[in-house]
Amino acid sequence: MIRSTRFLALAAACAAMSTPAFAQDMESDSTRIISDPLYLPLQGQIYGESAYTYGSSSQDVFDSTGARTSTTDIHFNQLSQKVLYGLTDDLALNFDWAYDFSRDATRHIAGGGDVSRSSSGWSDPDFGLTYRVMDQRVSPLTFDLRASYSPDAFPAKGATTDDEGTVARGGQTMDLGATLGHEGPMFTVAAKFDALWLDTRNVLNQTSGETTSTDAQWNYRLGLEGQARLSDAFSVNAGAGHTFTNTNTVFNQTSGLEHFTYGGDVTDVEASLNYQFVPNTLVGSLAYQHNFYQDSRNLFPTSPTDNTFTRNKDEDLVGVTMRYVLP
């Protein structure tokens, strides 16, 4: 509840900053700005987005008695590439792919001792399309429908102290979304909704040879994004979002042991500074994002002494992105 209240406060702050924009900036601007939340390439254009991201997160784990058993720190380095191609002015195909060249997790055990594990590899690629239902060239608002699909392209292997793990999820995903926004000469505001389908996930334990399966679920996200154009060269983006997560059933295919994971919701806030090296053709961005995680639980109906609770989890992401358009 506290995290949900925090999201609403952040959204209200974004809206408050945007209210003067609408009062002074209601005239529509049909220019498609490549760093803008409403950007979509025109017919025949190729848009690219190359990014490096460093992430750091931490979490505390407690046992069924409420005693803290460990604290885990995770650090990762990721390169990602996104490409959009304009089939028409109102329809674009997109492709996303990422590679984690290091993902290191260190578990600090209460009472002394550390356990470290490492993972690396390709994420599952993502294919999608965006259709512009309403365009500001003929309307005061822009409305987009979005859909994307990620296949189970690479096996998911859990990292051990002796064997490196992979970063692929171990299951298919799909995202169905919509964006509604307004772009003025100086400001843009966009509201987003996403329904995220996560198919059954299978992860191999490389030590025991056991496979753990997590059942399919739907999660939902609401977001608010905006951009303020400070000059012809500089602009600032800001946004906030909240993901509503559902309960998972986790099944060990070897032992037959089943438990339930009650994942907490996630609130994210982000901001970036953009600089146009070549006007509306080559733009560099520095970005920061913080994710707030609600507490989560792993409950074992037949073995309650194995119950665990994760608390105090948060994550920081810092990134550098180059955006470019090929006419």
Tab-separated table of N, CA, C and O in Angstrom, residues 37-40 129-134 142-148 174-182 189-196 218-225 240:
chain	number	residue	atom	x	y	z
A	37	PRO	N	8.846	10.316	-25.955
A	37	PRO	CA	8.089	9.105	-25.622
A	37	PRO	C	7.092	8.671	-26.691
A	37	PRO	O	6.691	7.498	-26.720
A	38	LEU	N	6.681	9.571	-27.578
A	38	LEU	CA	5.706	9.244	-28.613
A	38	LEU	C	6.351	8.998	-29.976
A	38	LEU	O	5.648	8.915	-30.988
A	39	TYR	N	7.672	8.859	-30.020
A	39	TYR	CA	8.343	8.727	-31.313
A	39	TYR	C	7.940	7.436	-32.031
A	39	TYR	O	7.826	6.359	-31.427
A	40	LEU	N	7.749	7.552	-33.350
A	40	LEU	CA	7.520	6.418	-34.239
A	40	LEU	C	8.148	6.760	-35.585
A	40	LEU	O	7.923	7.855	-36.106
A	129	LEU	N	5.323	-4.918	-32.931
A	129	LEU	CA	4.845	-3.902	-33.862
A	129	LEU	C	4.056	-2.849	-33.095
A	129	LEU	O	3.521	-3.104	-32.014
A	130	THR	N	4.011	-1.662	-33.681
A	130	THR	CA	3.247	-0.542	-33.132
A	130	THR	C	2.365	0.028	-34.231
A	130	THR	O	2.852	0.296	-35.343
A	131	TYR	N	1.077	0.192	-33.925
A	131	TYR	CA	0.148	0.764	-34.895
A	131	TYR	C	-0.410	2.070	-34.333
A	131	TYR	O	-0.961	2.103	-33.226
A	132	ARG	N	-0.251	3.160	-35.080
A	132	ARG	CA	-0.720	4.479	-34.655
A	132	ARG	C	-2.166	4.666	-35.097
A	132	ARG	O	-2.457	4.932	-36.272
A	133	VAL	N	-3.068	4.555	-34.139
A	133	VAL	CA	-4.501	4.673	-34.421
A	133	VAL	C	-4.890	6.133	-34.631
A	133	VAL	O	-5.695	6.462	-35.509
A	134	MET	N	-4.330	7.024	-33.804
A	134	MET	CA	-4.573	8.464	-33.919
A	134	MET	C	-3.231	9.167	-34.033
A	134	MET	O	-2.287	8.830	-33.318
A	142	THR	N	-2.230	11.602	-29.715
A	142	THR	CA	-1.661	10.440	-30.381
A	142	THR	C	-2.069	9.197	-29.600
A	142	THR	O	-2.005	9.177	-28.367
A	143	PHE	N	-2.506	8.165	-30.320
A	143	PHE	CA	-2.903	6.915	-29.669
A	143	PHE	C	-2.275	5.750	-30.419
A	143	PHE	O	-2.507	5.575	-31.612
A	144	ASP	N	-1.462	4.961	-29.712
A	144	ASP	CA	-0.772	3.815	-30.297
A	144	ASP	C	-1.231	2.522	-29.642
A	144	ASP	O	-1.453	2.476	-28.415
A	145	LEU	N	-1.334	1.469	-30.430
A	145	LEU	CA	-1.509	0.105	-29.929
A	145	LEU	C	-0.213	-0.646	-30.172
A	145	LEU	O	0.374	-0.548	-31.256
A	146	ARG	N	0.225	-1.392	-29.156
A	146	ARG	CA	1.507	-2.082	-29.238
A	146	ARG	C	1.355	-3.573	-28.915
A	146	ARG	O	0.515	-3.953	-28.093
A	147	ALA	N	2.181	-4.399	-29.561
A	147	ALA	CA	2.211	-5.828	-29.260
A	147	ALA	C	3.622	-6.337	-29.516
A	147	ALA	O	4.269	-5.943	-30.492
A	148	SER	N	4.100	-7.205	-28.626
A	148	SER	CA	5.421	-7.801	-28.831
A	148	SER	C	5.432	-9.224	-28.284
A	148	SER	O	4.632	-9.575	-27.404
A	174	MET	N	4.808	-12.209	-23.691
A	174	MET	CA	4.068	-11.376	-24.644
A	174	MET	C	3.627	-10.103	-23.928
A	174	MET	O	3.292	-10.136	-22.739
A	175	ASP	N	3.645	-9.000	-24.656
A	175	ASP	CA	3.241	-7.702	-24.105
A	175	ASP	C	2.203	-7.088	-25.030
A	175	ASP	O	2.456	-6.898	-26.225
A	176	LEU	N	1.032	-6.775	-24.493
A	176	LEU	CA	-0.015	-6.069	-25.227
A	176	LEU	C	-0.204	-4.718	-24.550
A	176	LEU	O	-0.517	-4.664	-23.350
A	177	GLY	N	0.001	-3.631	-25.300
A	177	GLY	CA	-0.012	-2.328	-24.662
A	177	GLY	C	-0.664	-1.245	-25.489
A	177	GLY	O	-0.981	-1.420	-26.670
A	178	ALA	N	-0.856	-0.093	-24.851
A	178	ALA	CA	-1.433	1.080	-25.503
A	178	ALA	C	-0.790	2.327	-24.920
A	178	ALA	O	-0.428	2.363	-23.732
A	179	THR	N	-0.628	3.353	-25.768
A	179	THR	CA	-0.061	4.632	-25.346
A	179	THR	C	-0.959	5.758	-25.841
A	179	THR	O	-1.341	5.795	-27.006
A	180	LEU	N	-1.294	6.679	-24.941
A	180	LEU	CA	-2.091	7.848	-25.281
A	180	LEU	C	-1.336	9.087	-24.812
A	180	LEU	O	-0.950	9.178	-23.641
A	181	GLY	N	-1.093	10.028	-25.738
A	181	GLY	CA	-0.307	11.180	-25.343
A	181	GLY	C	-0.545	12.402	-26.204
A	181	GLY	O	-1.268	12.365	-27.209
A	182	HIS	N	0.099	13.493	-25.786
A	182	HIS	CA	0.031	14.764	-26.516
A	182	HIS	C	1.437	15.338	-26.616
A	182	HIS	O	2.160	15.411	-25.620
A	189	VAL	N	3.528	14.620	-23.000
A	189	VAL	CA	3.062	13.775	-21.905
A	189	VAL	C	2.416	12.537	-22.517
A	189	VAL	O	1.632	12.648	-23.466
A	190	ALA	N	2.752	11.346	-21.985
A	190	ALA	CA	2.212	10.097	-22.517
A	190	ALA	C	1.854	9.158	-21.374
A	190	ALA	O	2.648	8.964	-20.448
A	191	ALA	N	0.645	8.583	-21.429
A	191	ALA	CA	0.199	7.577	-20.467
A	191	ALA	C	0.262	6.213	-21.139
A	191	ALA	O	-0.108	6.071	-22.310
A	192	LYS	N	0.737	5.200	-20.395
A	192	LYS	CA	0.927	3.875	-20.979
A	192	LYS	C	0.251	2.799	-20.134
A	192	LYS	O	0.207	2.885	-18.908
A	193	PHE	N	-0.257	1.771	-20.827
A	193	PHE	CA	-0.796	0.582	-20.173
A	193	PHE	C	-0.219	-0.644	-20.860
A	193	PHE	O	-0.138	-0.700	-22.091
A	194	ASP	N	0.194	-1.630	-20.061
A	194	ASP	CA	0.732	-2.873	-20.609
A	194	ASP	C	0.170	-4.067	-19.859
A	194	ASP	O	0.093	-4.065	-18.616
A	195	ALA	N	-0.245	-5.091	-20.623
A	195	ALA	CA	-0.618	-6.390	-20.067
A	195	ALA	C	0.495	-7.365	-20.454
A	195	ALA	O	0.740	-7.606	-21.639
A	196	LEU	N	1.184	-7.906	-19.444
A	196	LEU	CA	2.364	-8.733	-19.661
A	196	LEU	C	2.024	-10.192	-19.382
A	196	LEU	O	1.681	-10.550	-18.241
A	218	TRP	N	-0.343	-13.432	-15.746
A	218	TRP	CA	-0.478	-12.098	-16.324
A	218	TRP	C	-0.097	-11.063	-15.277
A	218	TRP	O	-0.540	-11.134	-14.122
A	219	ASN	N	0.734	-10.097	-15.658
A	219	ASN	CA	1.017	-8.929	-14.838
A	219	ASN	C	0.591	-7.683	-15.615
A	219	ASN	O	0.492	-7.716	-16.848
A	220	TYR	N	0.389	-6.568	-14.909
A	220	TYR	CA	-0.107	-5.354	-15.551
A	220	TYR	C	0.696	-4.146	-15.074
A	220	TYR	O	1.088	-4.067	-13.908
A	221	ARG	N	0.921	-3.207	-16.007
A	221	ARG	CA	1.706	-2.019	-15.683
A	221	ARG	C	1.007	-0.751	-16.162
A	221	ARG	O	0.484	-0.712	-17.292
A	222	LEU	N	1.012	0.271	-15.313
A	222	LEU	CA	0.559	1.607	-15.671
A	222	LEU	C	1.750	2.547	-15.591
A	222	LEU	O	2.553	2.456	-14.644
A	223	GLY	N	1.891	3.437	-16.568
A	223	GLY	CA	3.033	4.335	-16.577
A	223	GLY	C	2.684	5.713	-17.086
A	223	GLY	O	1.682	5.900	-17.808
A	224	LEU	N	3.482	6.691	-16.693
A	224	LEU	CA	3.332	8.072	-17.152
A	224	LEU	C	4.718	8.594	-17.508
A	224	LEU	O	5.643	8.511	-16.691
A	225	GLU	N	4.878	9.090	-18.744
A	225	GLU	CA	6.164	9.588	-19.205
A	225	GLU	C	6.012	10.981	-19.803
A	225	GLU	O	4.927	11.345	-20.277
A	240	ALA	N	7.309	7.589	-14.456
A	240	ALA	CA	7.053	6.718	-13.318
A	240	ALA	C	6.096	5.625	-13.764
A	240	ALA	O	5.263	5.834	-14.659
